[in-house]
Amino acid sequence: MVLTLKPRKPLKVLVEAENLSPDRLAGLSHGEVENVTVNYGSKQLKLKDLFEIEGEIPSDPAEAVLKVVDGYGKICRLGEKMKAGKIIVEGSTGHYLGRWMEGGEIEVHGSVRSYAGCEMKDGKIEIYGNAGPYLGGRLRGKITKPGMKKGLIIVHGSAGARAGYGMAGGAIIIEGSAGIAPGAYMTGGKIMVKGDCPGLPGAGMTGGTIIICGAVGSIPPSFYPDSTSRKAKAKGIVVEAPFIIYVGDAVENSKCMGRLYINMDRNPWARKHKELIG
Amino acid sequence: MELLIKNAYLIDPLQNIKGEIVDIPVKDGKIVEDVSSSAEVIDVGGRLVMPGGIDIHSHIAGPKVNVGRLIRPEDHYNSFMSRKPSRRSGSGKTTPTTYITGYRYARMGWTMVVEPATPPLKTRHTHEELDDVPIIDKACIPLVDSNWVLLHFLSRGDLDSAAIFVAWLLQATKGYGLKLVDPGVALKWIEGTGFGLGFDEQIPIFNITPREIVRGLGKVNEMLRLPHPIHVHCNRLGIPGNYETTVETIREAGRSIGRIHITHAQFNSYKGENWAELKPGSEEVAKAVMETKGATLDMGQLIFGTSTTMTADAPFEFALYHLTSIRKWAGGEVEAESASGVVPFKYKKKNLVNAVQWCIGLELALLVEDPWKVFLTTDHPNGGPFTRYPRIMLWLMRRKAREEILNKISRAARRRALLPSLEREYTLYEIAVMTRASPARILGLENVKGTLRPGADADISVYDVKPDMIDEIGDEEFVKTLRYAYLTVKSGRIVVKNGEVTETMYGSTYYVKHPKAEEFKTIEGEVKELFQKWYTVNFNQYTVHEREVRSLKPVEVM
């Protein structure tokens, strides 16, 4: 059984839909679902005023499936604090997708805006389009708090700047290219970028692994070449290429616990660093 | 508009009323003798009524507060007030936005706040922000201790020119008094040093010592008979063993000036060789303040939890940054005038240093026997947000509440502190003195503020408690009662009812207008030359004009 939400008219301003998660809606009758509140701009509306509601939702949260047709990229905070179930988004959606998510699955057949999987604790997010900045990151300013802790984010398109900002665990797989500084300030976990990166991967990282298979503009000067590898692995995906492994970031922590994999085939400048490895 | 507040249990120390049931007639924003029968009558049924509170030291506006807001987005994520028909929205706990600063003060029953440190060059910004703070009356005190032009006159020993310049500066920036932050430190900071600048150390460029700056500016302050004494943040703030400097500053003022206000004294009353041996030096500081006739202090009480430290003592902030784990620091520099720093900080109960600091603030308030000499502040947002004042009142008024916290803090701190042995409990009257009457007196506004005598401003706060019941209510209810006023009247208008803002209006900004400023022509040539040399700003653009500030109120010095 699938509960489908379709906007009645084109959404013009952002919708704050923190109540729309399958486990929170599970077990509600059709009438109760209609009366769930969402904020449309500055106005607080009932779900039925904004969406056409079809289907029903089962009482078991694990089986609950919520299908949202957005297409305008305006629905924010979908699946906030979600613990179980599944959300399918047809089209693009807004900011804070799956923020503080603790389990379940989200599938987006389109793009998302910033802070997808922000500070998520567990679960899986799969995005078939592109992702905005701060994918799986933490909020700005919370320097001592971790970003994503566990779980998996797969982006089939590209990601914006600072993917995995302050991330502490879990994995992010980006099939396309990443924006500037993926894995900035990360303390654990894994980021794999199959495409290119304009620069500064892992700036300020104190742990975790970043794998970049494509061309990299530059790496931070506080990284040291450590060793080489024939392949790199992340969540069962194996990429075979001559990788050089850097450790860092020495500015943040002299122990240099972070690992940065750079593909030497695509980055001829990295070959020079190979000679420095003793 | 007329208003009659009936059956008020009034505590008004400036009129020597220690609790009487009276009626308070209000007309056109002033307290009057009598009102006509058409007045709006509010029967408060014997509830506690005091004049509106006055906060003498709270960083609510200005460039460094804005920097604090910018570098701390996390402070604004979880603390906010939403929009209502009577008020605008805002966010922030330790660095609240301008609108909710005013609302929160009004909800607490406070009606006047002094922003105590604004570099003269950037005071235009401070006024812009103060203009946005609703309900409360405001004043700002410019920083003068590292002002190059002023030091130029002081190092020459030319107090007359310095006095003329100060009078002009107050009028030009629409300031209210003189603030000295770690005198001379901004000049030392140019060299990259200055952490722990001693009271008798030489300052580069002008070859003058902090002692001479305090003495010189103190004398200038008394020559001009400014309403507020010099507002001094002593040297060596936040360094163990600094109580000696504080005591020396007070004694120096007692000898050669007469009046001095030591601000956030808690941060300046540390004894011991290093942080591990930190002990309270509150006894010595309290003794010095009691023995010196014109000396006053404010607590600078610390609240456990997050805070944003911001001060014009830049080297100290830089040193503090290296102690914190939050890893954020912002430094600022104002040409030829001042420097500053902003660092977020977290005070922890189990931390020895923080726990001792917490004890020192309360000890100071309890050891200074005369409540007219000590004021309640947290040095917002350095020690904690101003919204925690009711909790400090609770600690001052109830020994049991203090002991509850003492049982939770670091044991070593408890052994070192005097606080467990102090039995004194403040009375409501003494609280009214330290939050209302005494600040009004030290600001020179005792005829219009901090009292409800006929002719004074109708700034009234009513709390939902009957004074004979105040000892019987629980701790949390006590805090809630004082945190959310039953009624706040500002300039004769009811702005808060049952702890909710019902009307937004704007207060005035007080500044000192001194006749000596007219003599500025005698030194104008020299000052303009110095401006040309030291400033990138045109002299003519320095002055904040009267049209730029919303409802200015001059305090004329005869």
Short mmCIF file of N, CA, C and O in Angstrom, two decimals, chain B residues 189-265:
data_model
loop_
_atom_site.label_atom_id
_atom_site.label_comp_id
_atom_site.label_asym_id
_atom_site.label_seq_id
_atom_site.Cartn_x
_atom_site.Cartn_y
_atom_site.Cartn_z
N TRP B 189 48.60 45.49 21.80
CA TRP B 189 48.17 44.42 20.88
C TRP B 189 48.68 44.68 19.47
O TRP B 189 48.80 43.76 18.67
N ILE B 190 48.97 45.93 19.17
CA ILE B 190 49.55 46.23 17.86
C ILE B 190 50.87 45.47 17.69
O ILE B 190 51.20 45.00 16.62
N GLU B 191 51.60 45.33 18.81
CA GLU B 191 52.87 44.59 18.77
C GLU B 191 52.65 43.09 18.81
O GLU B 191 53.60 42.32 18.74
N GLY B 192 51.39 42.66 19.00
CA GLY B 192 51.11 41.24 19.13
C GLY B 192 51.28 40.75 20.55
O GLY B 192 51.18 39.57 20.83
N THR B 193 51.55 41.65 21.48
CA THR B 193 51.64 41.27 22.89
C THR B 193 50.51 41.96 23.65
O THR B 193 49.62 42.54 23.04
N GLY B 194 50.58 41.93 24.94
CA GLY B 194 49.56 42.63 25.71
C GLY B 194 48.74 41.72 26.59
O GLY B 194 47.96 42.18 27.41
N PHE B 195 48.93 40.39 26.48
CA PHE B 195 48.21 39.47 27.35
C PHE B 195 48.75 39.63 28.76
O PHE B 195 49.93 39.46 29.00
N GLY B 196 47.88 40.00 29.67
CA GLY B 196 48.31 40.20 31.05
C GLY B 196 49.08 41.49 31.25
O GLY B 196 50.02 41.54 32.02
N LEU B 197 48.67 42.53 30.56
CA LEU B 197 49.32 43.84 30.70
C LEU B 197 49.15 44.35 32.14
O LEU B 197 48.03 44.48 32.62
N GLY B 198 50.26 44.60 32.79
CA GLY B 198 50.21 45.02 34.18
C GLY B 198 49.79 46.47 34.35
O GLY B 198 49.79 47.25 33.39
N PHE B 199 49.46 46.82 35.59
CA PHE B 199 48.93 48.16 35.87
C PHE B 199 50.01 49.23 35.72
O PHE B 199 49.70 50.39 35.48
N ASP B 200 51.26 48.84 35.89
CA ASP B 200 52.33 49.83 35.82
C ASP B 200 53.28 49.58 34.66
O ASP B 200 54.41 50.06 34.66
N GLU B 201 52.82 48.83 33.68
CA GLU B 201 53.68 48.57 32.52
C GLU B 201 53.59 49.71 31.52
O GLU B 201 52.56 50.36 31.40
N GLN B 202 54.68 49.90 30.79
CA GLN B 202 54.69 50.96 29.78
C GLN B 202 53.90 50.53 28.55
O GLN B 202 53.94 49.38 28.14
N ILE B 203 53.22 51.49 27.95
CA ILE B 203 52.49 51.22 26.72
C ILE B 203 53.25 51.90 25.58
O ILE B 203 53.68 53.04 25.73
N PRO B 204 53.44 51.19 24.46
CA PRO B 204 54.23 51.79 23.38
C PRO B 204 53.56 53.03 22.78
O PRO B 204 52.39 53.30 23.05
N ILE B 205 54.31 53.72 21.97
CA ILE B 205 53.92 54.92 21.23
C ILE B 205 53.75 56.13 22.16
O ILE B 205 54.36 57.17 21.95
N PHE B 206 52.91 55.98 23.23
CA PHE B 206 52.65 57.16 24.06
C PHE B 206 53.42 57.15 25.37
O PHE B 206 53.35 58.12 26.13
N ASN B 207 54.14 56.04 25.67
CA ASN B 207 54.93 55.94 26.90
C ASN B 207 54.12 56.37 28.13
O ASN B 207 54.45 57.32 28.82
N ILE B 208 53.05 55.66 28.35
CA ILE B 208 52.15 55.98 29.44
C ILE B 208 51.78 54.64 30.07
O ILE B 208 51.90 53.60 29.43
N THR B 209 51.39 54.63 31.33
CA THR B 209 51.02 53.36 31.96
C THR B 209 49.52 53.30 32.16
O THR B 209 48.85 54.34 32.22
N PRO B 210 48.97 52.10 32.29
CA PRO B 210 47.52 51.99 32.55
C PRO B 210 47.11 52.80 33.77
O PRO B 210 46.04 53.39 33.79
N ARG B 211 47.99 52.85 34.78
CA ARG B 211 47.65 53.62 35.98
C ARG B 211 47.42 55.09 35.62
O ARG B 211 46.46 55.71 36.06
N GLU B 212 48.31 55.62 34.75
CA GLU B 212 48.17 57.03 34.36
C GLU B 212 46.91 57.25 33.52
O GLU B 212 46.29 58.30 33.60
N ILE B 213 46.55 56.23 32.72
CA ILE B 213 45.34 56.37 31.91
C ILE B 213 44.11 56.41 32.82
O ILE B 213 43.24 57.28 32.68
N VAL B 214 44.05 55.48 33.78
CA VAL B 214 42.90 55.45 34.70
C VAL B 214 42.84 56.76 35.48
O VAL B 214 41.78 57.38 35.59
N ARG B 215 44.00 57.19 35.98
CA ARG B 215 44.02 58.41 36.79
C ARG B 215 43.61 59.61 35.94
O ARG B 215 42.77 60.41 36.34
N GLY B 216 44.21 59.71 34.74
CA GLY B 216 43.93 60.85 33.87
C GLY B 216 42.48 60.91 33.46
O GLY B 216 41.81 61.94 33.60
N LEU B 217 41.95 59.78 32.98
CA LEU B 217 40.57 59.80 32.50
C LEU B 217 39.60 59.94 33.68
O LEU B 217 38.54 60.56 33.54
N GLY B 218 39.98 59.40 34.83
CA GLY B 218 39.15 59.57 36.01
C GLY B 218 39.06 61.04 36.39
O GLY B 218 37.98 61.56 36.70
N LYS B 219 40.19 61.71 36.32
CA LYS B 219 40.19 63.14 36.65
C LYS B 219 39.37 63.93 35.63
O LYS B 219 38.63 64.85 35.99
N VAL B 220 39.52 63.57 34.36
CA VAL B 220 38.73 64.23 33.31
C VAL B 220 37.25 64.04 33.58
O VAL B 220 36.44 64.97 33.50
N ASN B 221 36.90 62.79 33.96
CA ASN B 221 35.51 62.47 34.25
C ASN B 221 34.95 63.34 35.37
O ASN B 221 33.83 63.84 35.30
N GLU B 222 35.78 63.56 36.40
CA GLU B 222 35.32 64.37 37.54
C GLU B 222 35.35 65.86 37.21
O GLU B 222 34.50 66.61 37.67
N MET B 223 36.33 66.27 36.37
CA MET B 223 36.36 67.68 35.94
C MET B 223 35.09 68.05 35.20
O MET B 223 34.55 69.14 35.36
N LEU B 224 34.62 67.09 34.37
CA LEU B 224 33.43 67.36 33.58
C LEU B 224 32.15 67.09 34.37
O LEU B 224 31.06 67.37 33.90
N ARG B 225 32.31 66.51 35.57
CA ARG B 225 31.16 66.11 36.39
C ARG B 225 30.16 65.29 35.58
O ARG B 225 28.96 65.55 35.56
N LEU B 226 30.67 64.28 34.87
CA LEU B 226 29.79 63.42 34.09
C LEU B 226 28.91 62.62 35.05
O LEU B 226 29.32 62.29 36.16
N PRO B 227 27.67 62.29 34.61
CA PRO B 227 26.76 61.60 35.53
C PRO B 227 27.26 60.23 35.97
O PRO B 227 26.99 59.80 37.07
N HIS B 228 27.97 59.54 35.07
CA HIS B 228 28.42 58.18 35.37
C HIS B 228 29.92 58.20 35.66
O HIS B 228 30.66 58.84 34.94
N PRO B 229 30.39 57.50 36.70
CA PRO B 229 31.84 57.43 36.93
C PRO B 229 32.51 56.63 35.82
O PRO B 229 31.84 56.00 35.01
N ILE B 230 33.85 56.64 35.79
CA ILE B 230 34.52 55.84 34.76
C ILE B 230 34.17 54.37 34.97
O ILE B 230 34.12 53.86 36.08
N HIS B 231 33.92 53.71 33.84
CA HIS B 231 33.43 52.34 33.83
C HIS B 231 34.64 51.48 33.48
O HIS B 231 35.04 51.43 32.33
N VAL B 232 35.26 50.85 34.47
CA VAL B 232 36.56 50.24 34.23
C VAL B 232 36.50 48.71 34.24
O VAL B 232 35.99 48.10 35.18
N HIS B 233 36.99 48.15 33.17
CA HIS B 233 37.26 46.72 33.09
C HIS B 233 38.76 46.65 33.39
O HIS B 233 39.56 47.17 32.64
N CYS B 234 39.13 46.09 34.53
CA CYS B 234 40.51 46.23 35.03
C CYS B 234 41.50 45.46 34.18
O CYS B 234 41.15 44.54 33.45
N ASN B 235 42.76 45.82 34.37
CA ASN B 235 43.84 45.11 33.68
C ASN B 235 43.92 43.67 34.16
O ASN B 235 43.47 43.34 35.23
N ARG B 236 44.56 42.84 33.36
CA ARG B 236 44.83 41.44 33.66
C ARG B 236 43.55 40.65 33.91
O ARG B 236 43.51 39.76 34.75
N LEU B 237 42.49 40.96 33.16
CA LEU B 237 41.24 40.22 33.32
C LEU B 237 41.46 38.75 32.97
O LEU B 237 42.15 38.42 32.01
N GLY B 238 40.87 37.88 33.79
CA GLY B 238 40.90 36.46 33.50
C GLY B 238 42.25 35.81 33.68
O GLY B 238 42.52 34.79 33.06
N ILE B 239 43.10 36.37 34.51
CA ILE B 239 44.41 35.76 34.76
C ILE B 239 44.53 35.52 36.27
O ILE B 239 44.24 36.42 37.06
N PRO B 240 44.91 34.33 36.70
CA PRO B 240 45.02 34.08 38.13
C PRO B 240 45.94 35.10 38.78
O PRO B 240 46.98 35.46 38.24
N GLY B 241 45.55 35.54 39.95
CA GLY B 241 46.35 36.54 40.66
C GLY B 241 45.98 37.96 40.31
O GLY B 241 46.63 38.89 40.77
N ASN B 242 44.91 38.14 39.51
CA ASN B 242 44.60 39.50 39.06
C ASN B 242 43.86 40.32 40.11
O ASN B 242 43.65 41.51 39.92
N TYR B 243 43.48 39.71 41.24
CA TYR B 243 42.75 40.49 42.24
C TYR B 243 43.60 41.65 42.75
O TYR B 243 43.09 42.69 43.12
N GLU B 244 44.93 41.45 42.73
CA GLU B 244 45.83 42.52 43.21
C GLU B 244 45.70 43.76 42.33
O GLU B 244 45.66 44.89 42.82
N THR B 245 45.65 43.54 41.01
CA THR B 245 45.50 44.66 40.08
C THR B 245 44.17 45.37 40.33
O THR B 245 44.10 46.60 40.31
N THR B 246 43.12 44.57 40.54
CA THR B 246 41.79 45.15 40.76
C THR B 246 41.79 46.01 42.02
O THR B 246 41.32 47.15 42.02
N VAL B 247 42.35 45.45 43.10
CA VAL B 247 42.40 46.19 44.36
C VAL B 247 43.22 47.46 44.19
O VAL B 247 42.83 48.54 44.64
N GLU B 248 44.32 47.34 43.45
CA GLU B 248 45.19 48.50 43.23
C GLU B 248 44.44 49.57 42.44
O GLU B 248 44.56 50.77 42.72
N THR B 249 43.67 49.14 41.43
CA THR B 249 42.89 50.09 40.63
C THR B 249 41.88 50.83 41.51
O THR B 249 41.71 52.05 41.42
N ILE B 250 41.21 50.07 42.38
CA ILE B 250 40.20 50.69 43.25
C ILE B 250 40.88 51.69 44.21
O ILE B 250 40.41 52.81 44.39
N ARG B 251 42.00 51.26 44.78
CA ARG B 251 42.70 52.15 45.73
C ARG B 251 43.21 53.41 45.03
O ARG B 251 43.13 54.51 45.56
N GLU B 252 43.75 53.23 43.80
CA GLU B 252 44.23 54.38 43.03
C GLU B 252 43.08 55.35 42.79
O GLU B 252 43.25 56.57 42.96
N ALA B 253 41.92 54.80 42.42
CA ALA B 253 40.77 55.66 42.18
C ALA B 253 40.35 56.36 43.46
O ALA B 253 39.98 57.54 43.45
N GLY B 254 40.41 55.62 44.56
CA GLY B 254 40.03 56.21 45.85
C GLY B 254 40.95 57.37 46.22
O GLY B 254 40.50 58.38 46.77
N ARG B 255 42.23 57.23 45.92
CA ARG B 255 43.20 58.27 46.25
C ARG B 255 43.05 59.50 45.36
O ARG B 255 43.02 60.61 45.83
N SER B 256 42.97 59.27 44.04
CA SER B 256 43.13 60.41 43.14
C SER B 256 41.88 60.78 42.35
O SER B 256 41.85 61.83 41.73
N ILE B 257 40.86 59.94 42.32
CA ILE B 257 39.69 60.27 41.49
C ILE B 257 38.46 60.51 42.36
O ILE B 257 37.84 61.57 42.29
N GLY B 258 38.13 59.53 43.16
CA GLY B 258 36.91 59.68 43.97
C GLY B 258 35.85 58.67 43.60
O GLY B 258 35.33 57.97 44.45
N ARG B 259 35.55 58.56 42.30
CA ARG B 259 34.50 57.63 41.89
C ARG B 259 35.07 56.64 40.88
O ARG B 259 35.87 57.00 40.02
N ILE B 260 34.62 55.40 40.96
CA ILE B 260 35.01 54.41 39.95
C ILE B 260 33.97 53.29 39.96
O ILE B 260 33.40 52.97 41.00
N HIS B 261 33.70 52.77 38.77
CA HIS B 261 32.85 51.58 38.69
C HIS B 261 33.68 50.44 38.12
O HIS B 261 34.20 50.55 37.01
N ILE B 262 33.84 49.36 38.90
CA ILE B 262 34.58 48.19 38.43
C ILE B 262 33.57 47.24 37.83
O ILE B 262 32.66 46.78 38.52
N THR B 263 33.73 46.96 36.57
CA THR B 263 32.70 46.15 35.93
C THR B 263 33.11 44.68 35.87
O THR B 263 34.29 44.36 35.96
N HIS B 264 32.10 43.81 35.73
CA HIS B 264 32.25 42.35 35.79
C HIS B 264 33.41 41.94 36.69
O HIS B 264 34.38 41.31 36.26
N ALA B 265 33.31 42.30 37.97
CA ALA B 265 34.40 42.09 38.94
C ALA B 265 34.74 40.62 39.11
O ALA B 265 35.85 40.28 39.51
#
